[in-house]
XYZ file of N, CA and C in Angstrom:
795
model
N -10.003 10.262 0.103
C -9.123 9.542 1.347
C -7.559 9.562 0.980
N -7.151 9.337 0.034
C -6.111 9.444 -0.379
C -6.263 10.480 -1.719
N -6.355 11.383 -1.555
C -6.604 12.620 -2.671
C -5.678 13.527 -3.354
N -4.580 13.538 -2.542
C -3.257 14.269 -3.283
C -2.036 13.296 -3.622
N -1.594 13.222 -4.574
C -0.634 12.337 -5.009
C 1.007 12.833 -4.317
N 0.764 14.058 -4.219
C 2.184 14.671 -3.554
C 2.088 14.452 -2.224
N 1.038 14.869 -1.796
C 1.100 14.701 -0.281
C 1.223 12.961 0.047
N 0.196 12.170 -0.198
C 0.351 10.777 -0.489
C 2.090 10.224 -0.473
N 2.630 10.876 -1.575
C 4.320 10.494 -1.617
C 5.172 10.631 -0.530
N 4.804 11.871 0.101
C 5.380 12.197 1.353
C 4.975 11.207 2.507
N 3.753 10.901 2.594
C 3.148 10.122 3.832
C 3.446 8.570 3.618
N 3.112 7.978 2.485
C 3.024 6.747 2.503
C 3.826 6.066 0.986
N 4.252 6.766 -0.116
C 5.037 6.548 -0.844
C 6.473 5.836 -0.389
N 7.046 6.525 0.417
C 8.407 5.966 0.562
C 8.107 4.671 1.333
N 7.106 4.183 1.745
C 7.015 2.844 2.349
C 6.500 2.008 1.196
N 5.735 2.532 0.335
C 5.530 1.628 -0.833
C 6.836 1.479 -1.621
N 7.697 2.267 -1.774
C 9.210 2.192 -2.586
C 9.569 0.841 -1.859
N 9.664 0.840 -0.599
C 10.413 -0.241 0.226
C 9.820 -1.531 0.015
N 8.382 -1.923 -0.133
C 7.469 -2.871 -0.110
C 7.510 -3.364 -1.641
N 7.983 -2.828 -2.789
C 7.513 -3.109 -4.077
C 8.261 -3.900 -4.441
N 9.646 -3.932 -4.337
C 10.992 -5.272 -4.679
C 10.449 -6.598 -3.813
N 10.124 -6.225 -2.702
C 9.957 -7.634 -1.917
C 8.671 -8.219 -2.361
N 7.613 -7.645 -2.917
C 6.423 -8.302 -3.484
C 6.840 -8.868 -4.804
N 7.527 -8.078 -5.495
C 7.887 -8.629 -6.855
C 8.832 -10.189 -6.738
N 9.520 -10.083 -5.770
C 10.233 -11.213 -5.428
C 9.336 -12.494 -4.843
N 8.630 -11.963 -4.105
C 7.459 -13.155 -3.472
C 6.661 -13.464 -5.033
N 6.159 -12.744 -5.586
C 5.289 -13.010 -6.814
C 5.777 -13.769 -7.743
N 7.659 -14.142 -7.593
C 8.063 -14.919 -8.693
C 7.901 -14.598 -10.258
N 7.698 -12.979 -10.551
C 7.487 -12.707 -11.706
C 8.543 -13.341 -12.872
N 7.815 -13.542 -14.239
C 8.643 -14.010 -15.078
C 9.336 -13.054 -15.524
N 10.776 -13.185 -16.412
C 11.820 -12.370 -16.707
C 11.059 -11.630 -17.864
N 10.369 -11.927 -18.538
C 9.541 -11.137 -19.727
C 8.053 -11.363 -19.547
N 7.225 -10.357 -20.642
C 6.086 -10.597 -20.384
C 5.299 -9.131 -20.195
N 3.878 -9.411 -20.237
C 3.173 -8.198 -19.990
C 2.501 -8.341 -18.594
N 2.870 -7.267 -17.497
C 2.367 -7.219 -16.226
C 1.330 -6.282 -16.153
N 0.639 -6.148 -15.298
C -0.841 -5.444 -14.521
C -0.662 -5.116 -13.273
N -0.446 -3.626 -13.177
C -0.424 -2.902 -11.993
C -1.640 -2.502 -11.410
N -2.487 -3.222 -10.842
C -3.581 -2.678 -10.414
C -3.756 -1.781 -9.136
N -4.207 -0.362 -9.478
C -4.478 0.404 -8.208
C -2.810 1.069 -8.065
N -2.384 1.380 -9.725
C -0.853 1.642 -9.097
C -0.474 3.010 -8.625
N -1.366 4.054 -8.283
C -1.356 5.219 -7.515
C -0.044 6.114 -8.207
N 0.852 6.109 -7.309
C 2.211 6.912 -7.943
C 3.131 6.065 -8.557
N 2.786 5.169 -8.941
C 3.762 4.125 -9.929
C 4.819 3.302 -8.849
N 4.869 3.218 -7.832
C 5.955 2.743 -6.802
C 6.358 1.164 -7.421
N 5.168 0.254 -7.655
C 5.458 -1.024 -7.962
C 5.600 -1.045 -9.535
N 5.016 -0.114 -10.028
C 5.391 0.041 -11.896
C 6.766 0.098 -12.229
N 7.095 1.129 -11.730
C 8.748 1.679 -11.768
C 9.611 0.371 -11.434
N 9.256 -0.140 -10.128
C 10.164 -0.959 -9.586
C 10.407 -2.462 -10.534
N 9.280 -2.760 -11.143
C 8.960 -3.693 -11.812
C 9.719 -3.621 -13.081
N 9.831 -2.497 -13.664
C 10.467 -1.958 -14.963
C 11.980 -2.075 -14.798
N 12.501 -1.762 -13.516
C 13.845 -1.891 -12.889
C 14.387 -3.232 -12.746
N 13.574 -3.923 -12.095
C 13.958 -5.154 -12.014
C 13.579 -6.503 -13.163
N 12.747 -6.177 -13.750
C 12.524 -7.004 -14.733
C 12.487 -6.254 -15.905
N 13.891 -5.988 -16.695
C 13.925 -4.812 -17.668
C 13.324 -5.904 -19.174
N 12.940 -6.730 -19.147
C 12.299 -7.116 -20.303
C 10.670 -7.453 -20.277
N 10.105 -6.907 -19.310
C 8.910 -6.778 -18.766
C 8.252 -5.428 -19.223
N 7.377 -5.532 -19.873
C 6.071 -4.552 -20.025
C 5.082 -4.331 -18.894
N 5.149 -2.910 -18.452
C 4.237 -2.805 -17.106
C 2.927 -1.952 -17.832
N 1.780 -2.196 -17.136
C 0.770 -1.234 -17.504
C -0.181 -0.914 -15.875
N -0.004 0.151 -15.616
C -0.502 0.479 -14.453
C -2.152 1.281 -14.629
N -2.903 0.923 -13.658
C -3.883 1.213 -13.972
C -4.538 1.912 -12.557
N -5.319 3.156 -12.346
C -5.726 3.777 -11.099
C -7.056 4.490 -11.417
N -7.718 4.481 -10.392
C -9.089 5.463 -10.376
C -8.751 6.933 -10.511
N -7.473 7.549 -9.929
C -7.299 8.686 -9.673
C -6.496 9.399 -10.618
N -7.094 10.360 -11.467
C -6.269 11.041 -12.544
C -5.164 11.829 -11.918
N -5.289 12.274 -10.644
C -4.169 13.029 -10.054
C -3.204 12.166 -9.931
N -3.329 10.948 -9.432
C -2.182 9.811 -9.074
C -1.543 9.473 -10.611
N -2.383 9.302 -11.368
C -1.789 8.911 -12.621
C -0.921 9.986 -13.259
N -1.497 11.370 -13.418
C -0.857 12.275 -13.630
C 0.723 12.564 -12.813
N 0.489 12.439 -11.578
C 1.803 12.265 -10.902
C 2.719 11.245 -11.299
N 2.169 10.167 -11.434
C 3.139 8.994 -12.020
C 3.740 9.084 -13.417
N 2.912 9.853 -14.416
C 3.672 9.735 -15.484
C 4.557 11.184 -15.536
N 4.522 11.783 -14.704
C 5.450 12.870 -14.390
C 6.999 12.244 -14.301
N 6.911 11.137 -13.742
C 8.172 10.766 -12.992
C 8.509 9.809 -13.866
N 8.026 9.456 -15.148
C 8.402 8.557 -16.386
C 9.804 9.350 -16.996
N 10.821 8.404 -16.721
C 12.005 8.720 -17.588
C 12.169 7.954 -18.850
N 13.235 8.149 -19.395
C 13.424 7.264 -20.771
C 13.635 6.075 -20.350
N 14.279 5.757 -19.079
C 14.559 4.265 -18.809
C 13.152 3.744 -18.484
N 12.317 4.375 -18.197
C 10.562 3.732 -17.861
C 9.865 3.894 -19.074
N 10.236 3.347 -20.387
C 9.637 3.789 -21.557
C 8.505 2.462 -21.824
N 8.949 1.166 -20.908
C 8.032 0.145 -20.798
C 6.877 0.173 -20.130
N 6.677 1.394 -19.469
C 5.641 1.494 -18.768
C 4.456 2.517 -19.377
N 3.172 1.790 -19.260
C 2.308 2.744 -19.644
C 1.184 2.894 -18.465
N 0.651 3.829 -18.408
C -0.193 4.356 -17.201
C -1.591 5.031 -17.749
N -2.794 4.538 -16.989
C -3.893 5.078 -17.428
C -4.666 5.140 -16.406
N -6.104 5.964 -16.531
C -7.043 5.994 -15.383
C -7.891 5.063 -15.812
N -8.496 4.150 -14.702
C -9.464 3.073 -14.811
C -9.615 2.558 -13.552
N -10.877 1.860 -13.450
C -11.706 1.148 -12.412
C -10.987 -0.219 -12.411
N -10.524 -0.523 -11.315
C -10.110 -2.313 -10.863
C -11.180 -2.987 -10.800
N -12.379 -2.490 -10.607
C -13.493 -3.145 -10.519
C -14.171 -3.635 -11.748
N -13.791 -2.693 -12.798
C -14.229 -2.973 -14.610
C -13.248 -3.084 -15.247
N -12.029 -3.530 -15.076
C -10.827 -3.633 -16.228
C -10.912 -3.585 -17.018
N -10.363 -2.652 -18.135
C -10.918 -2.426 -19.471
C -10.059 -3.101 -20.538
N -9.605 -4.533 -20.310
C -8.543 -5.283 -20.966
C -9.421 -6.737 -21.322
N -8.860 -7.317 -22.466
C -9.534 -8.373 -22.526
C -9.176 -9.774 -21.870
N -10.039 -11.121 -21.667
C -9.340 -11.957 -21.035
C -7.927 -12.183 -21.311
N -7.359 -12.979 -20.216
C -5.862 -13.623 -20.328
C -4.888 -12.681 -21.147
N -5.003 -11.072 -20.664
C -4.121 -10.264 -21.657
C -2.555 -10.359 -20.962
N -2.525 -10.562 -19.566
C -1.287 -10.535 -19.048
C -0.731 -11.599 -18.107
N 0.698 -11.730 -18.150
C 0.979 -12.775 -17.647
C 0.803 -12.768 -16.214
N 1.042 -11.647 -15.543
C 0.734 -11.465 -13.995
C -0.324 -10.402 -13.899
N -0.689 -10.236 -12.753
C -1.181 -8.963 -12.212
C -0.875 -8.943 -10.945
N -0.901 -7.752 -10.560
C -0.294 -7.168 -8.988
C -1.258 -6.108 -8.331
N -1.380 -6.018 -7.110
C -1.805 -4.998 -6.442
C -1.108 -4.808 -5.320
N -0.584 -3.291 -5.048
C 0.239 -2.960 -3.866
C -0.442 -2.030 -2.721
N -0.651 -2.474 -1.893
C -1.215 -1.656 -0.903
C -2.761 -0.884 -0.999
N -3.251 -1.393 -1.802
C -4.735 -0.698 -2.130
C -6.238 -1.750 -2.023
N -5.900 -2.652 -2.020
C -6.948 -3.785 -2.430
C -7.940 -3.549 -1.302
N -7.667 -3.103 0.052
C -8.283 -2.697 0.802
C -9.254 -1.716 0.829
N -8.855 -0.701 -0.116
C -9.463 0.661 -0.170
C -10.489 0.506 -1.434
N -10.364 -0.671 -2.252
C -11.623 -0.554 -3.453
C -12.639 -1.317 -2.991
N -13.744 -0.411 -3.021
C -15.106 -0.817 -2.397
C -15.572 -2.241 -2.810
N -15.364 -2.972 -3.787
C -15.718 -4.185 -4.019
C -14.205 -5.160 -4.237
N -13.543 -5.710 -3.201
C -12.268 -5.948 -3.534
C -12.233 -7.252 -4.211
N -13.761 -8.076 -3.825
C -13.691 -9.486 -4.453
C -13.872 -9.289 -5.987
N -14.560 -8.448 -6.275
C -15.095 -8.088 -7.820
C -13.499 -7.794 -8.536
N -12.771 -6.999 -7.837
C -11.279 -6.638 -8.474
C -10.605 -7.922 -8.598
N -10.712 -8.336 -7.706
C -9.723 -9.783 -7.560
C -10.495 -10.634 -8.895
N -11.512 -10.682 -8.987
C -12.181 -11.749 -10.329
C -11.861 -10.869 -11.430
N -11.736 -9.518 -11.546
C -11.388 -9.091 -12.640
C -9.816 -9.171 -13.030
N -8.875 -9.037 -11.808
C -7.498 -9.489 -12.126
C -7.068 -10.804 -12.564
N -8.169 -11.763 -11.948
C -8.028 -13.281 -12.538
C -8.386 -13.289 -13.955
N -9.467 -12.583 -14.229
C -9.837 -12.992 -15.703
C -8.978 -12.311 -16.761
N -8.229 -11.112 -16.422
C -7.525 -10.503 -17.263
C -5.919 -11.301 -17.203
N -5.722 -12.183 -16.266
C -4.476 -12.983 -16.426
C -4.622 -14.249 -16.974
N -3.648 -14.776 -17.802
C -3.418 -15.940 -18.498
C -3.477 -17.055 -17.816
N -4.066 -18.209 -18.394
C -3.732 -19.575 -17.228
C -2.360 -19.666 -16.976
N -2.261 -20.188 -15.725
C -1.093 -20.787 -14.989
C -0.525 -19.177 -14.574
N -0.877 -18.063 -14.816
C -0.236 -16.916 -14.427
C -0.412 -16.428 -13.255
N 0.107 -15.350 -12.601
C -0.271 -14.939 -11.043
C -0.711 -14.072 -10.758
N -1.618 -14.096 -9.683
C -2.576 -12.570 -9.249
C -1.819 -12.565 -7.917
N -1.295 -11.426 -7.523
C -0.658 -11.147 -6.464
C -1.225 -9.814 -5.525
N -0.968 -9.896 -4.243
C -1.432 -8.182 -3.603
C -0.707 -8.629 -2.458
N -0.827 -7.269 -1.978
C -0.034 -7.082 -0.361
C -1.200 -5.826 0.107
N -1.285 -6.160 1.453
C -1.837 -5.302 2.209
C -1.176 -4.879 3.647
N -1.099 -3.757 4.210
C -0.576 -3.508 5.332
C -1.184 -4.408 6.558
N -0.400 -4.687 7.498
C -0.881 -5.348 8.765
C -1.213 -4.403 9.659
N -2.162 -3.565 9.518
C -2.697 -2.588 10.283
C -2.586 -2.975 11.798
N -3.394 -3.897 12.108
C -3.487 -4.351 13.736
C -2.294 -4.722 14.166
N -1.203 -4.904 13.197
C 0.051 -5.475 14.158
C 1.443 -4.828 13.902
N 2.070 -5.329 12.929
C 3.598 -4.490 12.900
C 3.577 -3.605 11.840
N 2.784 -2.776 11.516
C 2.899 -1.726 10.689
C 2.955 -0.453 11.631
N 4.123 -0.418 12.467
C 4.155 0.499 13.570
C 3.914 1.836 13.398
N 4.227 2.455 12.296
C 4.164 4.288 11.969
C 2.749 4.316 12.061
N 1.841 3.588 11.801
C 0.408 3.620 11.848
C 0.023 2.901 13.453
N 0.316 1.951 13.434
C -0.094 1.219 14.936
C 0.170 2.094 16.032
N 1.345 2.802 16.241
C 1.814 3.812 17.305
C 0.847 4.970 17.322
N 0.759 5.442 15.951
C -0.525 6.575 15.900
C -1.700 6.323 16.455
N -2.265 5.052 16.058
C -3.688 4.856 16.377
C -3.794 4.575 17.811
N -2.633 3.659 18.602
C -2.708 3.557 19.874
C -2.672 4.541 20.743
N -2.129 5.438 20.437
C -1.980 7.050 21.140
C -3.063 7.652 21.154
N -3.973 7.738 19.659
C -5.302 8.537 19.323
C -6.280 7.867 19.900
N -6.468 6.454 20.260
C -7.526 5.778 20.761
C -7.191 6.152 22.327
N -6.163 6.090 23.237
C -5.695 6.338 24.192
C -6.311 7.551 24.983
N -6.217 8.584 24.128
C -6.496 9.903 24.083
C -8.049 10.374 23.954
N -8.682 9.636 23.218
C -9.974 9.839 22.470
C -10.624 8.610 22.257
N -11.554 8.060 23.129
C -12.342 6.996 22.811
C -12.761 6.890 21.464
N -13.424 8.147 20.852
C -13.880 7.943 19.697
C -13.098 7.694 18.415
N -11.788 7.898 18.579
C -10.666 7.379 17.482
C -10.817 5.973 17.351
N -11.506 5.315 18.153
C -11.439 3.530 17.861
C -12.452 3.502 16.622
N -13.412 4.325 16.408
C -14.056 4.271 15.020
C -13.142 4.439 13.896
N -12.071 5.088 13.942
C -11.361 5.147 12.489
C -10.069 4.226 12.654
N -9.819 3.672 13.654
C -8.625 3.031 13.775
C -8.547 1.717 12.641
N -7.468 1.863 11.878
C -7.276 1.125 10.757
C -7.269 -0.342 10.944
N -6.950 -0.840 12.237
C -6.640 -2.046 12.529
C -8.422 -2.779 11.779
N -9.226 -2.000 11.692
C -10.459 -2.302 11.434
C -10.650 -2.262 10.029
N -9.630 -2.280 9.136
C -9.774 -2.372 7.874
C -9.950 -3.857 7.401
N -10.648 -3.939 6.072
C -10.717 -5.249 5.803
C -9.561 -5.828 5.003
N -9.209 -7.220 4.995
C -8.096 -7.830 4.571
C -6.731 -7.736 4.980
N -6.748 -7.446 6.356
C -5.491 -6.615 6.688
C -5.047 -7.443 7.884
N -5.756 -8.639 8.172
C -5.318 -9.876 8.989
C -4.846 -10.811 8.466
N -4.312 -11.811 9.129
C -3.665 -13.048 8.726
C -4.768 -14.127 8.242
N -4.738 -14.514 6.852
C -5.582 -15.391 6.186
C -6.848 -14.976 5.235
N -6.935 -13.515 5.624
C -8.111 -12.900 4.797
C -7.741 -12.709 3.439
N -6.492 -12.554 2.818
C -6.212 -12.585 1.624
C -6.493 -13.615 1.054
N -5.928 -14.773 1.525
C -5.838 -16.096 1.205
C -7.331 -16.522 0.925
N -8.089 -16.446 1.908
C -9.776 -16.674 1.721
C -10.061 -15.970 0.435
N -10.028 -14.845 0.225
C -10.248 -14.149 -1.074
C -9.775 -14.868 -2.166
N -8.691 -15.301 -2.068
C -7.959 -15.574 -3.343
C -8.589 -17.029 -3.933
N -8.957 -17.875 -2.613
C -9.548 -19.115 -2.813
C -10.991 -18.702 -3.400
N -11.875 -17.988 -2.892
C -12.876 -17.281 -3.517
C -12.901 -17.055 -5.044
N -11.852 -16.595 -5.317
C -11.612 -16.183 -6.842
C -11.401 -17.439 -7.637
N -11.123 -18.619 -7.020
C -10.972 -20.003 -7.627
C -9.405 -20.046 -8.180
N -8.511 -19.181 -7.544
C -7.295 -19.383 -7.730
C -6.622 -20.507 -6.933
N -5.600 -20.938 -7.437
C -4.832 -22.164 -6.924
C -3.518 -22.240 -6.590
N -3.121 -23.247 -6.104
C -1.531 -22.883 -5.585
C -1.272 -21.569 -4.724
N -2.140 -21.148 -3.666
C -1.903 -20.064 -3.142
C -1.110 -19.925 -1.710
N -0.377 -19.199 -1.724
C 0.389 -18.836 -0.496
C 0.404 -17.185 0.054
N 0.388 -17.449 1.499
C 0.228 -16.057 1.991
C 1.451 -16.140 3.105
N 2.108 -14.881 2.807
C 3.320 -14.791 3.901
C 3.425 -12.938 4.368
N 4.001 -13.222 5.468
C 4.367 -11.671 5.909
C 5.569 -11.359 5.096
N 5.323 -10.144 4.741
C 6.906 -9.589 4.241
C 6.844 -8.123 5.191
N 8.208 -7.997 5.603
C 8.746 -6.960 6.746
C 9.635 -5.985 5.890
N 9.533 -4.694 6.249
C 10.419 -3.487 5.825
C 10.609 -2.782 6.932
N 11.791 -1.845 6.735
C 12.080 -0.926 8.027
C 12.577 0.457 7.316
N 11.762 1.433 8.086
C 11.893 2.658 7.563
C 12.930 3.631 8.522
N 13.716 4.459 8.111
C 14.680 5.020 8.836
C 14.111 6.585 8.911
N 13.980 7.389 10.066
C 13.328 8.611 9.861
C 14.491 9.518 10.673
N 14.374 10.532 9.683
C 15.492 11.341 10.008
C 15.308 12.422 11.549
N 14.321 12.384 12.173
C 13.578 13.024 13.256
C 12.462 12.548 13.529
N 11.967 13.299 14.537
C 10.369 13.073 14.784
C 9.538 14.089 14.099
N 9.961 15.261 13.517
C 8.920 15.801 12.506
C 8.948 15.052 11.225
N 9.911 14.493 10.755
C 9.884 13.374 9.632
C 8.822 12.343 9.692
N 8.450 11.972 10.973
C 7.628 11.138 11.108
C 6.211 11.928 11.270
N 6.147 12.877 11.990
C 4.714 13.504 12.264
C 4.340 14.482 11.557
N 4.985 15.079 10.391
C 4.408 16.397 9.836
C 3.637 15.710 8.594
N 3.988 14.459 8.243
C 3.330 13.870 7.005
C 1.555 13.414 7.082
N 1.260 13.164 9.044
C 0.153 13.244 9.092
C -0.575 14.396 8.940
N -0.259 15.638 9.097
C -0.627 16.786 8.785
C -1.211 16.851 7.538
N -0.857 16.257 6.574
C -1.348 16.390 4.939
C -2.795 15.864 4.732
N -3.263 15.147 5.743
C -4.790 14.932 5.369
C -5.114 13.645 4.653
N -4.025 12.820 4.438
C -4.073 11.701 3.646
C -4.290 10.195 4.493
N -5.173 9.474 3.928
C -5.407 8.273 4.609
C -6.592 8.360 5.848
N -6.861 7.224 6.463
C -7.781 7.138 7.512
C -6.817 8.233 8.844
N -5.690 7.985 9.184
C -4.945 8.603 10.141
C -4.974 10.211 9.813
N -4.402 10.566 8.411
C -4.598 12.028 8.132
C -5.978 12.397 8.226
N -6.867 11.893 7.910
C -8.346 12.268 7.845
C -8.837 12.562 9.666
N -8.237 11.609 10.276
C -8.421 11.870 11.741
C -7.815 13.046 12.144
N -6.595 13.408 11.925
C -5.548 14.306 12.609
C -6.716 15.537 11.893
N -6.870 15.970 10.805
C -7.953 16.641 10.314
C -9.023 17.237 11.117
N -9.656 16.017 11.487
C -10.950 15.944 12.072
C -10.818 16.483 13.391
N -9.666 16.189 14.298
C -9.334 16.890 15.512
C -9.149 18.346 15.663
N -8.290 18.830 14.482
C -8.178 20.110 14.256
C -6.761 20.398 14.980
N -6.353 21.900 14.441
C -5.106 22.461 15.103
C -5.219 23.273 16.477
N -5.705 22.328 17.607
C -5.796 22.695 18.991
C -4.921 21.854 20.068
N -5.421 21.689 21.068
C -4.586 21.076 22.155
C -4.573 19.833 21.836
N -5.726 19.312 21.675
C -5.951 17.841 21.340
C -5.164 17.335 20.569
N -4.598 18.193 19.380
C -3.707 17.872 18.346
C -2.117 17.754 18.859
N -1.842 18.790 19.522
C -0.784 18.944 20.434
C -0.540 17.779 21.518
N -1.561 17.637 22.386
C -1.439 16.355 23.236
C -0.720 15.293 22.261
N -1.628 14.978 21.330
C -1.479 13.550 20.466
C -0.219 13.698 20.059
N 0.531 14.711 19.413
C 1.829 14.794 19.129
C 2.778 14.489 20.043
N 2.608 15.201 21.162
C 3.531 14.751 22.560
C 3.442 13.515 22.920
N 2.143 12.673 22.956
C 2.137 11.317 23.408
C 2.903 10.396 22.364
N 2.958 10.831 20.976
C 3.470 10.167 20.059
C 4.944 9.927 20.216
N 5.584 11.326 20.387
C 6.899 11.517 20.892
C 7.431 10.517 22.021
N 6.336 10.550 22.885
C 6.896 9.714 24.257
C 7.010 8.326 23.977
N 5.822 8.204 23.178
C 5.792 6.784 22.683
C 7.083 5.985 21.875
N 7.575 6.789 21.305
C 8.502 6.597 20.367
C 9.933 6.432 21.199
N 9.815 6.966 22.262
C 11.101 7.033 23.357
C 12.086 8.042 22.947
N 11.522 9.242 22.442
C 12.444 10.191 21.764
C 12.987 11.400 22.682
N 13.918 11.787 23.126
C 14.188 12.486 24.266
C 14.711 13.957 23.513
N 14.740 13.869 22.127
C 15.222 14.931 21.249
C 14.285 14.688 20.193
N 13.509 15.741 19.638
C 12.995 15.691 18.400
C 13.926 15.506 17.128
N 15.362 15.824 17.099
C 16.281 15.418 15.900
C 16.769 14.430 16.041
N 16.260 13.443 16.922
C 17.191 12.174 17.003
C 16.431 11.214 15.969
N 17.331 10.562 15.127
C 16.902 9.610 14.155
C 16.408 8.227 14.881
N 15.357 7.665 14.224
C 14.804 6.138 14.848
C 14.416 5.656 13.593
N 14.185 4.228 13.993
C 13.625 3.284 12.681
C 12.374 2.559 13.078
N 11.432 2.278 12.402
C 10.449 1.826 12.653
C 10.150 0.645 11.375
N 9.484 -0.500 11.983
C 9.027 -1.577 10.883
C 7.732 -1.305 10.492
N 7.547 -2.268 9.543
C 6.463 -2.288 8.905
C 6.232 -3.599 8.279
N 5.061 -4.282 8.316
C 4.853 -5.588 8.045
C 3.394 -5.576 6.967
N 3.787 -5.946 5.754
C 2.325 -6.524 4.939
C 1.919 -7.847 5.057
N 0.875 -8.526 4.792
C 0.468 -9.614 4.670
C 0.359 -9.740 2.904
N 1.094 -10.766 2.402
C 0.848 -10.655 0.743
C 0.624 -12.334 0.469
N 0.121 -12.322 -0.608
C -0.596 -13.387 -1.237
C -0.453 -13.582 -2.585
N -0.219 -14.715 -2.988
C -0.199 -15.006 -4.624
C -0.877 -16.245 -4.692
N -1.534 -16.303 -6.019
C -2.202 -17.583 -6.355
C -2.122 -17.739 -7.982
N -2.207 -18.863 -8.663
C -2.262 -19.157 -10.009
C -3.340 -19.311 -10.719
N -3.585 -18.718 -11.824
C -4.864 -18.669 -12.488
C -5.025 -20.115 -13.242
N -6.450 -20.999 -12.892
C -6.320 -22.329 -13.533
C -6.879 -22.133 -14.843
N -6.407 -23.364 -15.529
C -6.279 -23.364 -17.173
C -7.665 -23.053 -17.518
N -8.971 -23.616 -16.700
C -10.474 -23.266 -17.316
C -11.006 -22.114 -16.062
N -11.033 -21.135 -16.026
C -11.562 -20.057 -15.433
C -12.902 -20.214 -15.277
């Protein structure tokens, strides 16, 4: 679904870099220690932790070797406190209580067994350490995708099957319920909001053509025919753009959750 790191970076990477510092602030990360980034992807969160917490070491793990390779290519001398490796969030290859905090940015709802992934994050985090995650509010204020799917469903009733509002863990209360089921305590769930400035309509539209995520897969599915052009025009109208070169801004909201690991797990 997200198969190409370069394409993902253009499509959603710019959004993840905006959310990362907000999640770090929400997580109340310690000033020093060992931090785990689960499903690190292209490294948006790992690099931001290294920048904002210069005394922390960050280990990022992701199932995609392409994403890990892409992220490693971005490491500079200032990022030497970052390690990145291929691995499965559902079976983390680390001993118990190895990390001071474990975080996951915008990926938990794509992991086949999210419950097991949270259990693993809890296992590898020390007692009283924090386990933290964020997921897009696909059904509400992730405007880039919400506008896309509203337009697609209006033009094609079959698009309803693929609408990301049906994704797990993207509605209020779902993450905190999962955290409770993992035995975490002092749980807090809040919305975090960012805004993205688009240079033009093509700056918004063209990344959908790269085939990444459910929206990109849907665009590939309908193909380069009249349906695609109709969708493109409807999106431009919904955005209220008279000129395709006009800059505009969209908002994005995530649901973020944090919890603490009990003394006895």
